[in-house]
mmCIF file of C-alpha atoms in Angstrom:
data_model
loop_
_atom_site.group_PDB
_atom_site.id
_atom_site.type_symbol
_atom_site.label_atom_id
_atom_site.label_comp_id
_atom_site.label_asym_id
_atom_site.label_seq_id
_atom_site.Cartn_x
_atom_site.Cartn_y
_atom_site.Cartn_z
ATOM 1 C CA UNK Y 1 94.189 109.412 83.473
ATOM 2 C CA UNK Y 2 93.286 112.950 84.258
ATOM 3 C CA UNK Y 3 89.572 112.566 84.613
ATOM 4 C CA UNK Y 4 89.900 109.710 87.005
ATOM 5 C CA UNK Y 5 88.476 111.066 90.439
ATOM 6 C CA UNK Y 6 91.007 108.835 92.467
ATOM 7 C CA UNK Y 7 94.184 109.619 90.436
ATOM 8 C CA UNK Y 8 95.022 112.584 92.520
ATOM 9 C CA UNK Y 9 95.525 110.325 95.596
ATOM 10 C CA UNK Y 10 98.604 108.920 93.995
ATOM 11 C CA UNK Y 11 100.100 112.305 93.965
ATOM 12 C CA UNK Y 12 99.872 112.705 97.808
ATOM 13 C CA UNK Y 13 103.383 112.511 99.443
ATOM 14 C CA UNK Y 14 104.657 108.767 99.721
ATOM 15 C CA UNK Y 15 101.636 107.026 98.423
ATOM 16 C CA UNK Y 16 102.667 105.832 95.016
ATOM 17 C CA UNK Y 17 105.791 104.218 96.494
ATOM 18 C CA UNK Y 18 103.655 102.788 99.279
ATOM 19 C CA UNK Y 19 101.277 101.107 96.786
ATOM 20 C CA UNK Y 20 104.378 99.570 95.171
ATOM 21 C CA UNK Y 21 105.857 98.310 98.419
ATOM 22 C CA UNK Y 22 102.578 96.815 99.427
ATOM 23 C CA UNK Y 23 102.137 95.053 95.982
ATOM 24 C CA UNK Y 24 105.602 93.680 96.177
ATOM 25 C CA UNK Y 25 105.385 92.382 99.715
ATOM 26 C CA UNK Y 26 102.148 90.421 98.638
ATOM 27 C CA UNK Y 27 103.773 89.170 95.553
ATOM 28 C CA UNK Y 28 106.499 87.889 97.616
ATOM 29 C CA UNK Y 29 104.141 86.170 100.019
ATOM 30 C CA UNK Y 30 102.364 84.429 97.072
ATOM 31 C CA UNK Y 31 105.436 82.516 96.375
ATOM 32 C CA UNK Y 32 105.242 80.597 99.504
ATOM 33 C CA UNK Y 33 105.548 76.873 99.149
ATOM 34 C CA UNK Y 34 102.510 76.078 101.140
ATOM 35 C CA UNK Y 35 100.328 77.492 98.461
ATOM 36 C CA UNK Y 36 101.303 74.743 96.098
ATOM 37 C CA UNK Y 37 99.782 71.901 97.941
ATOM 38 C CA UNK Y 38 97.883 73.452 100.676
ATOM 39 C CA UNK Y 39 96.292 76.534 99.037
ATOM 40 C CA UNK Y 40 92.759 75.741 100.213
ATOM 41 C CA UNK Y 41 93.856 75.135 103.744
ATOM 42 C CA UNK Y 42 95.831 78.571 103.691
ATOM 43 C CA UNK Y 43 92.757 80.450 102.275
ATOM 44 C CA UNK Y 44 90.519 78.915 104.916
ATOM 45 C CA UNK Y 45 92.864 80.092 107.555
ATOM 46 C CA UNK Y 46 93.244 83.517 106.168
ATOM 47 C CA UNK Y 47 89.289 83.760 106.166
ATOM 48 C CA UNK Y 48 89.046 82.619 109.844
ATOM 49 C CA UNK Y 49 91.690 85.151 111.069
ATOM 50 C CA UNK Y 50 90.180 87.913 109.016
ATOM 51 C CA UNK Y 51 86.742 87.280 110.384
ATOM 52 C CA UNK Y 52 88.076 87.214 114.027
ATOM 53 C CA UNK Y 53 90.004 90.445 113.428
ATOM 54 C CA UNK Y 54 86.903 92.244 111.800
ATOM 55 C CA UNK Y 55 84.640 91.195 114.715
ATOM 56 C CA UNK Y 56 87.296 92.489 117.097
ATOM 57 C CA UNK Y 57 87.494 95.820 115.367
ATOM 58 C CA UNK Y 58 83.677 96.005 115.747
ATOM 59 C CA UNK Y 59 84.263 95.594 119.451
ATOM 60 C CA UNK Y 60 83.726 91.904 119.819
ATOM 61 C CA UNK Y 61 87.022 90.123 120.401
ATOM 62 C CA UNK Y 62 87.188 86.439 120.844
ATOM 63 C CA UNK Y 63 90.142 83.926 121.014
ATOM 64 C CA UNK Y 64 90.899 82.577 117.725
ATOM 65 C CA UNK Y 65 91.090 78.882 118.922
ATOM 66 C CA UNK Y 66 87.714 79.254 120.548
ATOM 67 C CA UNK Y 67 86.179 80.459 117.221
ATOM 68 C CA UNK Y 68 87.951 77.567 115.456
ATOM 69 C CA UNK Y 69 86.359 75.062 117.904
ATOM 70 C CA UNK Y 70 82.879 76.494 117.225
ATOM 71 C CA UNK Y 71 82.302 77.500 120.769
ATOM 72 C CA UNK Y 72 81.611 81.327 120.139
ATOM 73 C CA UNK Y 73 77.935 82.011 119.499
ATOM 74 C CA UNK Y 74 78.302 85.766 119.529
ATOM 75 C CA UNK Y 75 76.150 87.020 116.563
ATOM 76 C CA UNK Y 76 78.543 89.731 115.571
ATOM 77 C CA UNK Y 77 81.451 87.084 115.235
ATOM 78 C CA UNK Y 78 79.127 84.746 113.422
ATOM 79 C CA UNK Y 79 78.208 87.631 110.988
ATOM 80 C CA UNK Y 80 81.933 88.397 110.314
ATOM 81 C CA UNK Y 81 82.303 84.683 109.642
ATOM 82 C CA UNK Y 82 79.463 84.601 107.161
ATOM 83 C CA UNK Y 83 80.780 87.662 105.454
ATOM 84 C CA UNK Y 84 84.177 86.219 105.095
ATOM 85 C CA UNK Y 85 82.817 82.893 103.793
ATOM 86 C CA UNK Y 86 80.640 84.526 101.109
ATOM 87 C CA UNK Y 87 83.241 86.752 99.742
ATOM 88 C CA UNK Y 88 84.405 84.452 96.855
ATOM 89 C CA UNK Y 89 80.817 84.122 95.403
ATOM 90 C CA UNK Y 90 79.924 87.717 96.037
ATOM 91 C CA UNK Y 91 82.981 88.801 94.147
ATOM 92 C CA UNK Y 92 81.379 87.696 90.744
ATOM 93 C CA UNK Y 93 78.668 90.474 91.170
ATOM 94 C CA UNK Y 94 80.671 93.146 92.937
ATOM 95 C CA UNK Y 95 81.666 95.239 89.950
ATOM 96 C CA UNK Y 96 78.344 95.071 88.233
ATOM 97 C CA UNK Y 97 75.890 95.493 91.171
ATOM 98 C CA UNK Y 98 77.931 96.786 94.076
ATOM 99 C CA UNK Y 99 74.713 98.301 95.869
ATOM 100 C CA UNK Y 100 72.987 94.907 95.900
ATOM 101 C CA UNK Y 101 76.233 93.270 97.173
ATOM 102 C CA UNK Y 102 76.570 95.682 100.020
ATOM 103 C CA UNK Y 103 72.926 94.906 100.959
ATOM 104 C CA UNK Y 104 73.834 91.244 100.891
ATOM 105 C CA UNK Y 105 76.938 91.867 103.090
ATOM 106 C CA UNK Y 106 74.768 93.577 105.740
ATOM 107 C CA UNK Y 107 72.181 90.806 105.702
ATOM 108 C CA UNK Y 108 75.191 88.408 106.455
ATOM 109 C CA UNK Y 109 76.773 90.645 108.884
ATOM 110 C CA UNK Y 110 73.757 91.871 110.921
ATOM 111 C CA UNK Y 111 71.457 88.845 111.059
ATOM 112 C CA UNK Y 112 70.348 88.378 114.707
ATOM 113 C CA UNK Y 113 71.914 91.740 115.566
ATOM 114 C CA UNK Y 114 69.292 94.367 114.032
ATOM 115 C CA UNK Y 115 65.572 93.898 113.329
ATOM 116 C CA UNK Y 116 64.888 91.755 110.262
ATOM 117 C CA UNK Y 117 63.169 94.629 108.580
ATOM 118 C CA UNK Y 118 66.382 96.690 108.768
ATOM 119 C CA UNK Y 119 68.543 94.017 107.125
ATOM 120 C CA UNK Y 120 70.064 95.072 103.709
ATOM 121 C CA UNK Y 121 68.443 98.590 103.968
ATOM 122 C CA UNK Y 122 70.690 101.482 104.193
ATOM 123 C CA UNK Y 123 69.764 104.425 106.321
ATOM 124 C CA UNK Y 124 67.245 106.628 104.665
ATOM 125 C CA UNK Y 125 69.150 109.845 103.768
ATOM 126 C CA UNK Y 126 69.377 111.555 100.494
ATOM 127 C CA UNK Y 127 72.950 112.714 101.055
ATOM 128 C CA UNK Y 128 74.162 109.297 102.113
ATOM 129 C CA UNK Y 129 72.368 107.750 99.108
ATOM 130 C CA UNK Y 130 74.219 110.023 96.698
ATOM 131 C CA UNK Y 131 77.596 109.078 98.310
ATOM 132 C CA UNK Y 132 76.758 105.450 98.049
ATOM 133 C CA UNK Y 133 75.916 105.802 94.419
ATOM 134 C CA UNK Y 134 79.130 107.633 93.738
ATOM 135 C CA UNK Y 135 81.045 104.843 95.496
ATOM 136 C CA UNK Y 136 79.101 102.293 93.382
ATOM 137 C CA UNK Y 137 80.209 104.218 90.342
ATOM 138 C CA UNK Y 138 83.891 103.926 91.259
ATOM 139 C CA UNK Y 139 83.510 100.234 91.959
ATOM 140 C CA UNK Y 140 81.584 99.772 88.669
ATOM 141 C CA UNK Y 141 84.587 100.972 86.501
ATOM 142 C CA UNK Y 142 84.901 104.733 87.429
ATOM 143 C CA UNK Y 143 88.566 104.622 88.177
ATOM 144 C CA UNK Y 144 91.647 102.829 86.949
ATOM 145 C CA UNK Y 145 93.824 103.263 90.006
ATOM 146 C CA UNK Y 146 95.437 100.415 91.742
ATOM 147 C CA UNK Y 147 92.879 98.010 93.476
ATOM 148 C CA UNK Y 148 94.773 98.787 96.751
ATOM 149 C CA UNK Y 149 93.914 102.420 96.519
ATOM 150 C CA UNK Y 150 90.283 101.741 95.533
ATOM 151 C CA UNK Y 151 89.902 99.144 98.422
ATOM 152 C CA UNK Y 152 91.181 101.770 100.735
ATOM 153 C CA UNK Y 153 88.707 104.379 99.467
ATOM 154 C CA UNK Y 154 85.740 101.943 99.544
ATOM 155 C CA UNK Y 155 86.714 100.921 103.105
ATOM 156 C CA UNK Y 156 87.248 104.446 104.411
ATOM 157 C CA UNK Y 157 84.121 105.820 102.766
ATOM 158 C CA UNK Y 158 82.027 103.167 104.269
ATOM 159 C CA UNK Y 159 83.434 103.619 107.666
ATOM 160 C CA UNK Y 160 82.681 107.356 107.353
ATOM 161 C CA UNK Y 161 79.178 106.926 106.120
ATOM 162 C CA UNK Y 162 77.985 104.046 108.349
ATOM 163 C CA UNK Y 163 75.266 103.453 105.972
ATOM 164 C CA UNK Y 164 73.702 100.358 107.738
ATOM 165 C CA UNK Y 165 72.474 99.651 111.180
ATOM 166 C CA UNK Y 166 74.493 97.391 113.535
ATOM 167 C CA UNK Y 167 77.878 95.990 112.573
ATOM 168 C CA UNK Y 168 78.476 98.512 109.664
ATOM 169 C CA UNK Y 169 82.230 98.317 109.897
ATOM 170 C CA UNK Y 170 82.169 94.585 109.168
ATOM 171 C CA UNK Y 171 80.388 95.399 106.004
ATOM 172 C CA UNK Y 172 83.058 97.930 105.206
ATOM 173 C CA UNK Y 173 85.890 95.623 105.660
ATOM 174 C CA UNK Y 174 84.078 92.801 103.662
ATOM 175 C CA UNK Y 175 83.580 95.376 100.830
ATOM 176 C CA UNK Y 176 87.187 96.436 100.821
ATOM 177 C CA UNK Y 177 88.230 92.680 100.519
ATOM 178 C CA UNK Y 178 85.817 92.326 97.721
ATOM 179 C CA UNK Y 179 87.711 95.022 95.694
ATOM 180 C CA UNK Y 180 90.815 92.812 95.865
ATOM 181 C CA UNK Y 181 88.915 89.628 94.996
ATOM 182 C CA UNK Y 182 87.019 91.052 92.029
ATOM 183 C CA UNK Y 183 89.770 93.077 90.559
ATOM 184 C CA UNK Y 184 92.045 89.865 90.368
ATOM 185 C CA UNK Y 185 94.619 91.430 92.668
ATOM 186 C CA UNK Y 186 93.749 88.775 95.278
ATOM 187 C CA UNK Y 187 91.416 86.391 93.586
ATOM 188 C CA UNK Y 188 91.812 83.553 96.285
ATOM 189 C CA UNK Y 189 91.350 85.712 99.246
ATOM 190 C CA UNK Y 190 94.780 85.117 100.724
ATOM 191 C CA UNK Y 191 95.529 88.733 101.896
ATOM 192 C CA UNK Y 192 94.599 89.071 105.569
ATOM 193 C CA UNK Y 193 94.304 92.880 105.522
ATOM 194 C CA UNK Y 194 91.976 92.986 108.465
ATOM 195 C CA UNK Y 195 94.540 91.311 110.630
ATOM 196 C CA UNK Y 196 96.791 94.230 109.746
ATOM 197 C CA UNK Y 197 93.997 96.630 110.828
ATOM 198 C CA UNK Y 198 93.558 94.937 113.951
ATOM 199 C CA UNK Y 199 97.265 94.651 114.783
ATOM 200 C CA UNK Y 200 97.370 98.562 114.399
ATOM 201 C CA UNK Y 201 94.011 99.163 115.811
ATOM 202 C CA UNK Y 202 94.695 102.640 117.338
ATOM 203 C CA UNK Y 203 96.133 103.841 114.119
ATOM 204 C CA UNK Y 204 93.206 102.282 112.186
ATOM 205 C CA UNK Y 205 90.798 104.205 114.233
ATOM 206 C CA UNK Y 206 92.675 107.507 113.967
ATOM 207 C CA UNK Y 207 93.263 107.113 110.396
ATOM 208 C CA UNK Y 208 89.731 106.339 109.553
ATOM 209 C CA UNK Y 209 88.658 109.465 111.371
ATOM 210 C CA UNK Y 210 91.224 111.534 109.365
ATOM 211 C CA UNK Y 211 89.819 110.196 106.154
ATOM 212 C CA UNK Y 212 86.402 111.320 107.059
ATOM 213 C CA UNK Y 213 87.551 114.849 107.135
ATOM 214 C CA UNK Y 214 88.266 114.617 103.399
ATOM 215 C CA UNK Y 215 91.439 116.800 103.771
ATOM 216 C CA UNK Y 216 94.640 115.781 101.688
ATOM 217 C CA UNK Y 217 96.385 115.136 104.986
ATOM 218 C CA UNK Y 218 93.469 112.953 106.260
ATOM 219 C CA UNK Y 219 93.278 110.960 102.928
ATOM 220 C CA UNK Y 220 97.043 110.479 103.143
ATOM 221 C CA UNK Y 221 96.888 109.308 106.634
ATOM 222 C CA UNK Y 222 94.286 106.661 105.736
ATOM 223 C CA UNK Y 223 96.079 105.513 102.617
ATOM 224 C CA UNK Y 224 99.231 105.151 104.464
ATOM 225 C CA UNK Y 225 97.673 103.059 107.252
ATOM 226 C CA UNK Y 226 95.758 100.897 104.715
ATOM 227 C CA UNK Y 227 98.929 100.095 102.688
ATOM 228 C CA UNK Y 228 100.772 99.285 105.859
ATOM 229 C CA UNK Y 229 97.978 96.869 106.830
ATOM 230 C CA UNK Y 230 98.264 95.181 103.441
ATOM 231 C CA UNK Y 231 102.075 94.563 104.218
ATOM 232 C CA UNK Y 232 101.094 93.077 107.563
ATOM 233 C CA UNK Y 233 98.506 90.947 105.875
ATOM 234 C CA UNK Y 234 101.085 89.623 103.340
ATOM 235 C CA UNK Y 235 103.308 88.851 106.352
ATOM 236 C CA UNK Y 236 100.363 87.010 108.061
ATOM 237 C CA UNK Y 237 100.010 84.910 104.747
ATOM 238 C CA UNK Y 238 103.544 83.887 105.113
ATOM 239 C CA UNK Y 239 103.262 83.045 108.854
ATOM 240 C CA UNK Y 240 100.198 80.897 108.020
ATOM 241 C CA UNK Y 241 102.168 79.129 105.329
ATOM 242 C CA UNK Y 242 104.934 78.423 107.551
ATOM 243 C CA UNK Y 243 102.547 76.970 110.353
ATOM 244 C CA UNK Y 244 100.798 74.787 107.783
ATOM 245 C CA UNK Y 245 103.994 73.395 106.397
ATOM 246 C CA UNK Y 246 105.318 72.774 109.867
ATOM 247 C CA UNK Y 247 102.234 70.888 110.880
ATOM 248 C CA UNK Y 248 102.181 68.777 107.484
#
């Protein structure tokens, strides 16, 4: 589709094959036996691990078992948990009202972190607003590339723009996961991409900075990182399934 603004990304070196590999790895993980009888438990564990990873990437690392036990009161971690828990319901409105959903993600992520009057309100800047509108247009049907590529672009752009006060990167990661849920690529929220980002945190930070340059090499660097994180997230799904079957 020549008029698709994201189509040229698939022409960058190695990106199209990387998209195929990431999709295949996730498809393989979806065949795990644990999903037949324990799908809800698997999804809950993916949600927990994704929230812990997202908070850590924001600079607030906590032990997973302490979070599971409910002893961590850190507001950034609590916000990441709220975001993760809300994604299934927010996915229904994501493609029709992305700006409103982004505002809701910020309310969930930043409660008790930023002043109440700033919740859900992007930074007042005309250029930033125009880029958010362009991003919303892509989410609302402005591209037909793989959801993996769109999720990577949404994630990278929101990291670059930092449109909200406080834990803005938690919002970016939540929005990227929403692309995968709402598109039907990962409707049950089983892909722990944020765990992949956290496992490769130095690369994540460097590639996000490269994306912000807008150069072909920068975009390629970010896409390669994101697709690798998808593969790590798929492997995490397999590991969770193995653990749940072992404990059953």
